[in-house]
Short mmCIF file of C-alpha atoms in Angstrom, two decimals:
data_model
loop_
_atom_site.label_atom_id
_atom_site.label_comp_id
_atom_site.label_asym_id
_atom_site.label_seq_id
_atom_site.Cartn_x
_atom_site.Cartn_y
_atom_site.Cartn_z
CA UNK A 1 135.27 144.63 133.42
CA UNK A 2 136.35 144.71 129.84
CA UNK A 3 133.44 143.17 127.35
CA UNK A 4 134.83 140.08 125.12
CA UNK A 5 135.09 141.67 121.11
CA UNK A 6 133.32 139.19 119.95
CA UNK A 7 132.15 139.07 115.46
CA UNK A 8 128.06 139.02 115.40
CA UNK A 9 128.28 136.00 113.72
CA UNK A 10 129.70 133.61 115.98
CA UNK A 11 126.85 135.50 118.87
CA UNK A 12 123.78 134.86 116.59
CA UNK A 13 125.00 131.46 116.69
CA UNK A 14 125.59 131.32 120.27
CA UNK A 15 122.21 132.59 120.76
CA UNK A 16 120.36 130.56 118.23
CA UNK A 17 121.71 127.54 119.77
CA UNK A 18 118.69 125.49 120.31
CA UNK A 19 118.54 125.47 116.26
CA UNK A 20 122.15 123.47 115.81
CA UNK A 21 123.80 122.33 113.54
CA UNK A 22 121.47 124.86 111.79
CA UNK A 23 123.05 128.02 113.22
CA UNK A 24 126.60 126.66 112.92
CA UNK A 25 128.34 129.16 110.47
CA UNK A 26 131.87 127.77 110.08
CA UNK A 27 130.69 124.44 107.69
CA UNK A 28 130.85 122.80 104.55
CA UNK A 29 127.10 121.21 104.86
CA UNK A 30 124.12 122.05 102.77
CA UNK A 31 120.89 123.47 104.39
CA UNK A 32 119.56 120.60 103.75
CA UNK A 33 121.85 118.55 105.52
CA UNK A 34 121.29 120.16 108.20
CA UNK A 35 117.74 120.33 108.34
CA UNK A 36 118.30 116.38 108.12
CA UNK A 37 121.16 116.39 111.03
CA UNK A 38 119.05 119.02 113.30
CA UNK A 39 115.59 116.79 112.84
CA UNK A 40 117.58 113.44 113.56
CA UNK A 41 118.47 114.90 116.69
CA UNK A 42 115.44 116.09 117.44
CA UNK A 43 114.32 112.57 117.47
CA UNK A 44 116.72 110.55 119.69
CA UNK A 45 118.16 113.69 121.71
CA UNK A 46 115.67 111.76 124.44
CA UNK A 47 117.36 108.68 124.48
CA UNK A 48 120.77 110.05 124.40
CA UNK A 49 121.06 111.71 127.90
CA UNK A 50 119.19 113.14 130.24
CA UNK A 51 120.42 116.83 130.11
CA UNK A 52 119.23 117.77 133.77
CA UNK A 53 121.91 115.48 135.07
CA UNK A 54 124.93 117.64 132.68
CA UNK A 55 126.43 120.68 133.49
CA UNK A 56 126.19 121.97 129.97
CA UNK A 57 123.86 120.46 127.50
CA UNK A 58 125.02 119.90 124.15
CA UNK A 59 123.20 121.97 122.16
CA UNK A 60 125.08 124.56 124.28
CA UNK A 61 128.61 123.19 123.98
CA UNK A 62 128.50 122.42 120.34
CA UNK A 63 127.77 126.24 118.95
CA UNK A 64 130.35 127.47 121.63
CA UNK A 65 132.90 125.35 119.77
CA UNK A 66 131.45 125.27 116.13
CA UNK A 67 131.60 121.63 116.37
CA UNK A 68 131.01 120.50 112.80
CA UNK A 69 127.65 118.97 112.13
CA UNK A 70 129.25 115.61 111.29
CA UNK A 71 130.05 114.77 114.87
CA UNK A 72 126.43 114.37 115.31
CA UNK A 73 126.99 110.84 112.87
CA UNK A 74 129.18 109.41 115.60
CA UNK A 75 126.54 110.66 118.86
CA UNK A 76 123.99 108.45 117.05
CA UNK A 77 124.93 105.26 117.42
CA UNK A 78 124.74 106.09 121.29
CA UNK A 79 122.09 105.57 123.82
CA UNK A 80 119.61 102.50 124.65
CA UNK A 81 118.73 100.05 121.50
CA UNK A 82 117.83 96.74 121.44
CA UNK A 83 120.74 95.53 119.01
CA UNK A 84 124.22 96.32 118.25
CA UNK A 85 123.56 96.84 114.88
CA UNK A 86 125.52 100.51 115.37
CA UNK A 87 129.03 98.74 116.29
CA UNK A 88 128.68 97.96 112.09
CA UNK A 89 129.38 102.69 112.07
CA UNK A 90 132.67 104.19 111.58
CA UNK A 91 134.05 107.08 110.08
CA UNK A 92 136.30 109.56 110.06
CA UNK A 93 135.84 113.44 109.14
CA UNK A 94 137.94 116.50 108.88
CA UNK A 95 137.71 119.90 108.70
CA UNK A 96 141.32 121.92 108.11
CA UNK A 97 141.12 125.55 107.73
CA UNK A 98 144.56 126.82 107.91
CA UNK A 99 144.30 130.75 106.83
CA UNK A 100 141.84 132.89 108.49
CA UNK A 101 138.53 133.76 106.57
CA UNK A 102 134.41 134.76 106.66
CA UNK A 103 133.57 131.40 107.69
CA UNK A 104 136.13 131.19 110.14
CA UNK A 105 137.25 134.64 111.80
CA UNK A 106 139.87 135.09 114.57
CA UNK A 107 138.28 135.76 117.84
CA UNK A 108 141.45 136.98 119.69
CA UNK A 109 139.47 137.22 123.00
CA UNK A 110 138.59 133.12 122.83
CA UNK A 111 142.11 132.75 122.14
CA UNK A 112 140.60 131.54 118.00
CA UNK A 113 143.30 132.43 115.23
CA UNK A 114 141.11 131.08 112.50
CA UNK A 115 143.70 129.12 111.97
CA UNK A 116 142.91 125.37 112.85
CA UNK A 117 141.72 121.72 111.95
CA UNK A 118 138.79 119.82 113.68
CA UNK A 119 138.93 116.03 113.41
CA UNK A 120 136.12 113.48 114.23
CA UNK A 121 135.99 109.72 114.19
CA UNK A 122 135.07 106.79 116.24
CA UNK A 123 136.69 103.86 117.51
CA UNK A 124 135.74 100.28 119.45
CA UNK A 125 137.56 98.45 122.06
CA UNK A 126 136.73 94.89 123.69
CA UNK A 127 135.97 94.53 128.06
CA UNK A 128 135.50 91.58 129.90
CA UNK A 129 132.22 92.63 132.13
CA UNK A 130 132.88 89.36 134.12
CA UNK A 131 135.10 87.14 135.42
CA UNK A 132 132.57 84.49 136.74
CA UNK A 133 131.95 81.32 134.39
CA UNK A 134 130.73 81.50 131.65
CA UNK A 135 133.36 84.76 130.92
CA UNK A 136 131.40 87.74 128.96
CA UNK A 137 132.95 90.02 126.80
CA UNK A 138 131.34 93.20 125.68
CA UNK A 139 132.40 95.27 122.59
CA UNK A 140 132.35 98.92 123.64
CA UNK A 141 133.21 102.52 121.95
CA UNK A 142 134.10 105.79 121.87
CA UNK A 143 132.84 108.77 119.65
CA UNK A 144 135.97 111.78 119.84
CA UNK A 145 136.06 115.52 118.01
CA UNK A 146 139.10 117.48 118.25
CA UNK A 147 139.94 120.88 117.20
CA UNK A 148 143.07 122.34 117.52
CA UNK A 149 144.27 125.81 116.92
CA UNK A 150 147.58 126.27 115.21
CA UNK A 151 148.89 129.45 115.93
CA UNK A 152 147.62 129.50 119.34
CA UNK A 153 147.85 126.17 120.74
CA UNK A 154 144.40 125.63 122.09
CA UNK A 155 142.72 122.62 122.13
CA UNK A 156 138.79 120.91 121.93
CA UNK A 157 138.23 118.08 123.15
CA UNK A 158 134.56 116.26 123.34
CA UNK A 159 135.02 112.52 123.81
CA UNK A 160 131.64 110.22 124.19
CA UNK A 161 131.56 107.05 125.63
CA UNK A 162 128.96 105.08 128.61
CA UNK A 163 131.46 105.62 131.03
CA UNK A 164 134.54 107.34 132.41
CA UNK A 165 137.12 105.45 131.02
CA UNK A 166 138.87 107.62 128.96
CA UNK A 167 138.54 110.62 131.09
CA UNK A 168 140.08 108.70 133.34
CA UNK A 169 143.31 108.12 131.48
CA UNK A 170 143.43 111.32 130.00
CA UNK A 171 143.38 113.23 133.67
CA UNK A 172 145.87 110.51 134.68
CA UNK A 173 148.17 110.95 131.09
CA UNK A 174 148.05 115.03 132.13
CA UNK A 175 148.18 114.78 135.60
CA UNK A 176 151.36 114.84 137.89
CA UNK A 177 151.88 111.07 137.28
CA UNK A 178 152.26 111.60 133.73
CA UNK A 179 155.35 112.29 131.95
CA UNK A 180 156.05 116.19 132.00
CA UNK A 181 156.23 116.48 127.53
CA UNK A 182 152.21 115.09 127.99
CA UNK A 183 151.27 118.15 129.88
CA UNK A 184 153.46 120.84 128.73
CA UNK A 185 151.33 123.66 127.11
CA UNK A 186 153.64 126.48 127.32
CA UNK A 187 153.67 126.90 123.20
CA UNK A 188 151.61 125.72 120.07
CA UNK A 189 154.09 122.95 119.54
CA UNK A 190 154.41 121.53 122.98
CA UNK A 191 149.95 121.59 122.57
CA UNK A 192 149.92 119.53 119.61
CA UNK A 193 152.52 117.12 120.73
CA UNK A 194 149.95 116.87 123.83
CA UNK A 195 146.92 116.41 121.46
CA UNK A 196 149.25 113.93 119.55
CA UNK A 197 149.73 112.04 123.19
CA UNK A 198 146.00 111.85 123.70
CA UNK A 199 145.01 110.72 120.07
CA UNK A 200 147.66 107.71 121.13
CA UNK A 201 145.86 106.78 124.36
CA UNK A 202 142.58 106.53 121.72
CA UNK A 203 144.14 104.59 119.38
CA UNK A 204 146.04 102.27 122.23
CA UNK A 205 142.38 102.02 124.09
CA UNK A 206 141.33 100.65 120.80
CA UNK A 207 143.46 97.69 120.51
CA UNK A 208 144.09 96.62 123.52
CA UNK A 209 141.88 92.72 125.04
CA UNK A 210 141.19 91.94 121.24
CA UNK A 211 144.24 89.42 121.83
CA UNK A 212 142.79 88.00 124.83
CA UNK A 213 139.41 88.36 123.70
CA UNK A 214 140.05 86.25 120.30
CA UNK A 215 141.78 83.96 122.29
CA UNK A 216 138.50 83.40 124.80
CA UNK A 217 136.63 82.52 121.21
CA UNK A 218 139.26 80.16 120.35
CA UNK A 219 139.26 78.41 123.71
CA UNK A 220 135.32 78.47 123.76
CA UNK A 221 135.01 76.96 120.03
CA UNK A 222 137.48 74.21 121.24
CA UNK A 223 135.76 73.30 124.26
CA UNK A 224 132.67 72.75 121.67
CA UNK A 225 134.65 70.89 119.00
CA UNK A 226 137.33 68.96 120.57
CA UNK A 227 135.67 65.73 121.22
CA UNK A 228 134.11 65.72 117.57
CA UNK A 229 137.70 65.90 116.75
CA UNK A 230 139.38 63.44 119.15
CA UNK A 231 136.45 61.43 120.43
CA UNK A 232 135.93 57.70 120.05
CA UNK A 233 133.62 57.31 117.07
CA UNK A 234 134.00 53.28 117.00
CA UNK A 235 130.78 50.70 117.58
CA UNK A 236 129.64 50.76 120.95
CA UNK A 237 131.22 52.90 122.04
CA UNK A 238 130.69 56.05 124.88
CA UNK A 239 130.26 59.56 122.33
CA UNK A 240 128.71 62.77 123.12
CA UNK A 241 125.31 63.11 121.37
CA UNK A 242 124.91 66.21 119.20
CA UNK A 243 121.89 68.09 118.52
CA UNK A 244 121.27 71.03 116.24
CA UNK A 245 121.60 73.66 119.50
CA UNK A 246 125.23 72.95 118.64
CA UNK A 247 125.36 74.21 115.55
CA UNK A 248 123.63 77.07 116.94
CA UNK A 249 126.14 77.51 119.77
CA UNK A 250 128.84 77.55 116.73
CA UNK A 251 126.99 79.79 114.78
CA UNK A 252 126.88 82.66 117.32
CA UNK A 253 130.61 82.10 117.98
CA UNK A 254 130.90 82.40 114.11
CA UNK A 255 128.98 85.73 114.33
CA UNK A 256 131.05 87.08 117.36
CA UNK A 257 134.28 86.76 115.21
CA UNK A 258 132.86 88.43 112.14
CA UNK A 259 131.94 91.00 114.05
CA UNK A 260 135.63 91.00 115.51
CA UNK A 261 137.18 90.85 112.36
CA UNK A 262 134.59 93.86 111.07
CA UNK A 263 134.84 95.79 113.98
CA UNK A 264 139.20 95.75 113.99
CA UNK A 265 139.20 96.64 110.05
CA UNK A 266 137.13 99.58 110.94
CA UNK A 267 139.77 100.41 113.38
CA UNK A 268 142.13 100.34 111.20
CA UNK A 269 140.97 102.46 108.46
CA UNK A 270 139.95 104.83 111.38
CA UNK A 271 143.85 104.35 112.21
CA UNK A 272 145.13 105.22 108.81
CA UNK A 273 143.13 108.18 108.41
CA UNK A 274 144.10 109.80 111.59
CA UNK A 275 147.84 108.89 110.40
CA UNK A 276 147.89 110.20 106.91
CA UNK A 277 146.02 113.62 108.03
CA UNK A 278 148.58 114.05 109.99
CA UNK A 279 151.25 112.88 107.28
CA UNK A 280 149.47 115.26 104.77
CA UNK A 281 149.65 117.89 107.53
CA UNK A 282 153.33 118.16 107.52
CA UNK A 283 153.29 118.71 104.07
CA UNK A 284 150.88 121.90 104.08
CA UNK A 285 152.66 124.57 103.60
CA UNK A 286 150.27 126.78 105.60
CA UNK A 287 150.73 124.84 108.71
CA UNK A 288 152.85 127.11 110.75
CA UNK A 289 154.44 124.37 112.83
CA UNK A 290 155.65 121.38 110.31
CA UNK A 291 159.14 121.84 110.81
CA UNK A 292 158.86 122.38 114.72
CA UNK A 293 156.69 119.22 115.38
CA UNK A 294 157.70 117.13 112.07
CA UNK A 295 159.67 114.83 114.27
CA UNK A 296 156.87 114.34 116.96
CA UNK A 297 154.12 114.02 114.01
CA UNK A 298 156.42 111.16 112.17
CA UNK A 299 156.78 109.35 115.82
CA UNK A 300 153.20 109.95 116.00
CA UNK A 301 152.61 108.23 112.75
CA UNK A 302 155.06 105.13 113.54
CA UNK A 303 153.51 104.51 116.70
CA UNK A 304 149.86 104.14 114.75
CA UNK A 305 151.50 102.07 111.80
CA UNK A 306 152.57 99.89 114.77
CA UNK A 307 148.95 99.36 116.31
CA UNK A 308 147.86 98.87 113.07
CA UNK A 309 150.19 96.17 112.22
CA UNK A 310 149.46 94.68 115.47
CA UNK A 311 145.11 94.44 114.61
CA UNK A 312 146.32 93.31 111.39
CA UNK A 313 147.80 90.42 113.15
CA UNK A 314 144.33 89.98 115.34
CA UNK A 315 142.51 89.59 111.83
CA UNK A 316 144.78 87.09 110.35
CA UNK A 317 144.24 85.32 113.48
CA UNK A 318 140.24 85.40 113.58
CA UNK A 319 139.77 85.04 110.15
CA UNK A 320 141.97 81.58 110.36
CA UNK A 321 139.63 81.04 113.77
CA UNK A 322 136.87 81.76 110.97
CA UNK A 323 137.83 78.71 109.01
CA UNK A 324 138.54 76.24 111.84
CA UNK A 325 135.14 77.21 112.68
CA UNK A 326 133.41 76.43 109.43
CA UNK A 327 135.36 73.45 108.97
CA UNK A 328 134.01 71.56 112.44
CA UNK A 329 130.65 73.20 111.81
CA UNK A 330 130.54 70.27 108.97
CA UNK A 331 132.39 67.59 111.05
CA UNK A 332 129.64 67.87 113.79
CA UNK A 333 127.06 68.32 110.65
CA UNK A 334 128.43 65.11 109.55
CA UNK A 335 128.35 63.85 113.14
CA UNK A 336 124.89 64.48 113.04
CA UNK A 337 123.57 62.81 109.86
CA UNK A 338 125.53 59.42 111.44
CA UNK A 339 123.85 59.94 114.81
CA UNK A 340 120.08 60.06 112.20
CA UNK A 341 121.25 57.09 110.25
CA UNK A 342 122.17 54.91 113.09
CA UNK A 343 118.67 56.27 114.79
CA UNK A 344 117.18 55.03 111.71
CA UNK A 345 119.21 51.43 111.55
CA UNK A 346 118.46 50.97 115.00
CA UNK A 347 114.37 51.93 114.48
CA UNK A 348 114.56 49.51 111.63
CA UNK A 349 116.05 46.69 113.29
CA UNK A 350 113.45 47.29 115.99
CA UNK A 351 110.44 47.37 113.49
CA UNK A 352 112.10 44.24 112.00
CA UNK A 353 112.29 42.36 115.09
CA UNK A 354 108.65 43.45 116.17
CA UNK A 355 107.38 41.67 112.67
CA UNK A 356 109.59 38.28 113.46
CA UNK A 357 107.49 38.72 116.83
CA UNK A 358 104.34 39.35 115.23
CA UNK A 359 104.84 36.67 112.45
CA UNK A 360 105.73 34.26 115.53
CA UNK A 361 102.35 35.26 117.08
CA UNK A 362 100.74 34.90 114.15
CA UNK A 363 101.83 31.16 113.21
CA UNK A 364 100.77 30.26 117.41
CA UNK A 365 97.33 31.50 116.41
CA UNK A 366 96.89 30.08 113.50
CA UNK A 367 97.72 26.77 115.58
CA UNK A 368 95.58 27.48 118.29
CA UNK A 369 92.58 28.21 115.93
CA UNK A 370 92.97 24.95 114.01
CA UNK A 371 92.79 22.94 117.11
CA UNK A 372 89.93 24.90 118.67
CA UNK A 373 87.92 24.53 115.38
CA UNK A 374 88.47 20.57 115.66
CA UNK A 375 87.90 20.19 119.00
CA UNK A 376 84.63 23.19 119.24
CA UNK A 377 81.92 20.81 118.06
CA UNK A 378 82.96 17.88 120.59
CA UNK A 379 83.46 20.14 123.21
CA UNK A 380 80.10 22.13 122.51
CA UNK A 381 78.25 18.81 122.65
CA UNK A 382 79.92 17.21 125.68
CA UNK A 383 79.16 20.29 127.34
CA UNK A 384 75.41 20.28 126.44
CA UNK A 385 74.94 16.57 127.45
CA UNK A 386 76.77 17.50 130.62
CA UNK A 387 74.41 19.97 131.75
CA UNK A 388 70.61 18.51 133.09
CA UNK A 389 68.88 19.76 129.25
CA UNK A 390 69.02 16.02 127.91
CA UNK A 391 69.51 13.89 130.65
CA UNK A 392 69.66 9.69 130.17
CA UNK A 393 68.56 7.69 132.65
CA UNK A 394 67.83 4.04 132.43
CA UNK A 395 67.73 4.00 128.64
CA UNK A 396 65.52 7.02 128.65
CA UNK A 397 65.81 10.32 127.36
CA UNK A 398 64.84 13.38 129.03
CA UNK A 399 64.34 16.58 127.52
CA UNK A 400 63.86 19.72 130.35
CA UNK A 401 63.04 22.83 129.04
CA UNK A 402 63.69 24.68 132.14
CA UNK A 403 66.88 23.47 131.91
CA UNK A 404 67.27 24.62 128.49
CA UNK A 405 66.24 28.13 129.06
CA UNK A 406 68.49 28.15 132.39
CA UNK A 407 71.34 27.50 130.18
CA UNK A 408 71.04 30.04 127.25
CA UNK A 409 70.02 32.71 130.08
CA UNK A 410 73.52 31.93 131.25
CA UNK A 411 75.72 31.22 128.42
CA UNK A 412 73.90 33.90 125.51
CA UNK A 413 75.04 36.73 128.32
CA UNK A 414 78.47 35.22 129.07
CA UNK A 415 79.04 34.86 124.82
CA UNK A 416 77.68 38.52 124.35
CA UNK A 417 79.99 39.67 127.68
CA UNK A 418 83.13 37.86 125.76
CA UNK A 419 82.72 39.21 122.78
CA UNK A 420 82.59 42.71 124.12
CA UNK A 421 85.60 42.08 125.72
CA UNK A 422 87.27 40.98 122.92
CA UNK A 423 86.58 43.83 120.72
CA UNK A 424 87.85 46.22 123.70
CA UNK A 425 90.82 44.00 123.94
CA UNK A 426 91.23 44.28 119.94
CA UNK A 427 90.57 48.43 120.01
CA UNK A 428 92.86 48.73 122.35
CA UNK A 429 95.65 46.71 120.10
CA UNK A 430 94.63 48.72 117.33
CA UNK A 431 95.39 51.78 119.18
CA UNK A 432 98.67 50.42 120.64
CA UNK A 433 99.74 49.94 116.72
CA UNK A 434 98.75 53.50 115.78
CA UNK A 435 100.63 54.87 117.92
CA UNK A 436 103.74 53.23 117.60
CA UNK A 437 102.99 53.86 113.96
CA UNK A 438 102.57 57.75 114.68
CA UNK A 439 105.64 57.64 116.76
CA UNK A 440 107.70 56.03 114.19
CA UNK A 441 106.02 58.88 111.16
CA UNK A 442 107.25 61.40 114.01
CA UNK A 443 110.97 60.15 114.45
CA UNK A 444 111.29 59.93 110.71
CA UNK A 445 109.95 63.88 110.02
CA UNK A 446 111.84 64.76 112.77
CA UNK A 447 115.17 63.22 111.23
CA UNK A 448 114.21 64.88 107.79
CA UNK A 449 113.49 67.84 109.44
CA UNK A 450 116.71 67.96 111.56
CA UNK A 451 118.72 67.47 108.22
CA UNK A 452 117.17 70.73 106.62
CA UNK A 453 117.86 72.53 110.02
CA UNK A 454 121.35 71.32 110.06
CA UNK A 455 121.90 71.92 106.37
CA UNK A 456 120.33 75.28 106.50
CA UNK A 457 122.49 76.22 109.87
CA UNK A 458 125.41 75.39 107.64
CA UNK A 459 124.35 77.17 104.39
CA UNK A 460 123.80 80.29 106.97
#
């Protein structure tokens, strides 16, 4: 068996691969770049994968192909996290090296002219994960590098993603199914116009369910907002109540379409990169096969300009869904302060009908305490004479102690007995009024309160 010629350079690589992107030796990067790339890795390469269930780890793969260091920008935003903040990365990067030099060498035995470009970027498509109600949507994406070797034809590709999507499409866009100019490889030109085929099914992955997926935000949004729109507003009449969780529920609906109209602007500048490297391609004089693919490359480019145009049309429409939004964020806000103003009318006609009551009350007692105070002294000493203390009898009067002493032993503990009653009766009055007072000094900081909540949800 004949040994592979292969330069020393590209085997101390191989060999130091547990050091990458530190041992890569076809980049543009400082060494400190890629001390900064190599200890980044070090530190989420855990939560990334779990290389005992891959055939060939990474670290492996990546000196094998000199993938540029850059691609490790795109891995990161991969693997578990508690937010989404990472959907907010994109890029693009390129490497073109069209004439064969130190950095890059032709290693005939790989089938490597040194002659070739390696393209990285990123891109985000939109999945309904279920069909069940309430309908969830989940924004996923894809992390590609591509190298591609002019003079003779072959091809890199390392596409990263949580599932088998696009592998999926690609074996079925190469496989017998697919049309026969997708899976020709018998020259450079029929490879790139392959690799032009697969950079299509990216960019068509990319914007396809954002239509339907804008259109579940619009219907959602409406099913909040309609009847503050059309409802019945008139006196006495049947109206939903709202309460600050709505503005809430409008607010993350708000946030879901920024992030739409963030994450399809990304895509598009992703889109126009890939499109005018290629553009800019044709008009390299060192690229070897501009005037046998120019005609595939300037479909190539059409078809992108066309998915572009079409996201452009998905932001128009979200960031119009973006003002609807904002605009019946301060109808219900306004919805709101009414419902707290007629809570308020309606707690002051209440207070204002409990003092009529009270003031009615009041007058009765007043009444009922200037006819006891006439009639107390008569009655006190009818009811003494009627008792056996004094007694007449036959023009005589007779005094009986025992008698008198029976009586106060009787009527001091009966007075005492009533006036204890009295003051529980009062205390517990008292306390009746304190809390109504306390409940009415809780409604009225929980109105104020609500209006800074629903003027700060609207500020926000």
């Amino acid at each position: 068996m004949s040994t592979l010629q292969i330069p020393n350079e590209f085997q101390r690589s191989y060999e130091e691969f547990e050091t990458y992107p530190r041992n890569i030796y076809n980049q543009n990067s400082y060494p400190g770049t890629l001390q900064a790339y190599a200890n980044r890795l070090d530190g989420v390469a855990s939560r990334l994968l779990n290389e005992s269930d891959v055939l060939v780890p990474f670290r492996d793969l990546f000196p094998a192909g000199q993938v540029m260091p850059c691609y490790l920008d795109f891995l990161f935003v991969f693997g578990l996290s508690k937010n989404a903040r990472e959907l907010r990365f994109s890029g693009f990067r390129e490497q073109l090296s069209l004439k064969t030099s130190a950095s890059n060498p032709a290693i005939p035995s790989l089938g490597r002219s040194g002659c070739s470009f390696q393209l990285c970027y990123n891109l985000k498509g939109v999945a309904r994960i279920s069909t069940e109600t309430p309908i969830e949507w989940s924004i996923r994406q894809v992390a590609i590098h591509h190298q591609f070797d002019v003079s003779e034809g072959t091809a890199l590709w390392i596409v990263t993603k949580g599932d088998m999507e696009i592998k999926d499409r690609v074996k079925a866009l190469t496989g017998k199914e697919g049309r026969a100019e997708d899976r020709a490889f018998d020259s450079p030109a029929q490879c790139l116009k392959s690799s032009l085929a697969v950079h299509l099914l990216n960019c068509s992955w990319s914007t396809e369910d954002w239509r339907w997926y804008i259109q579940h935000l619009e219907d959602a949004i409406d099913d909040e907002t309609d009847i503050a729109i059309h409802g019945r507003r008139g006196h006495a009449e049947a109206a939903r109540i709202y309460v600050p969780a709505d503005l809430q529920t409008l607010q993350d609906y708000q946030d879901k379409i920024n992030v739409t109209i963030m994450v399809l602007e990304a895509n598009n500048d992703v889109l126009a990169s890939l499109r005018d490297f290629y553009k800019t391609l044709l008009e390299n004089s060192a690229f070897n096969l501009r005037d046998t693919c120019r005609e595939d490359v300037t479909s190539f480019t059409k078809q992108v300009d066309e998915m572009i145009h079409d996201s452009s049309m998905q932001i128009s429409r979200a960031k119009l869904l973006i003002r609807i939004t904002t605009d019946r964020k301060d109808l219900i806000l306004q919805h709101l302060q009414t419902q707290t103003t007629q809570r308020m009318e309606d707690l002051t006609t209440s207070m204002q009908n409990i003092g009529i009551g009270s003031q009615k009350e009041a007058i009765i007692m007043r009444i009922i305490t200037a006819v006891t105070l006439i009639y107390l002294p008569g009655t006190f000493v009818s009811t003494l004479f009627s008792t056996n203390v004094i007694r007449f009898d036959n023009g005589k009067e007779d005094f009986s102690q025992a008698a008198m002493s029976r009586w106060m032993q009787v009527t001091f503990p009966l007075t005492v007995l009533t006036l204890i009653v009295a003051f529980i009766v009062f205390k517990l009055a008292d306390k009746r009024r304190k809390r109504v007072l306390s409940a009415i000094n809780d409604v009225e900081k929980g109105t104020i309160q609500s209006l800074q909540d629903q003027q700060v949800s609207v500020k926000s």
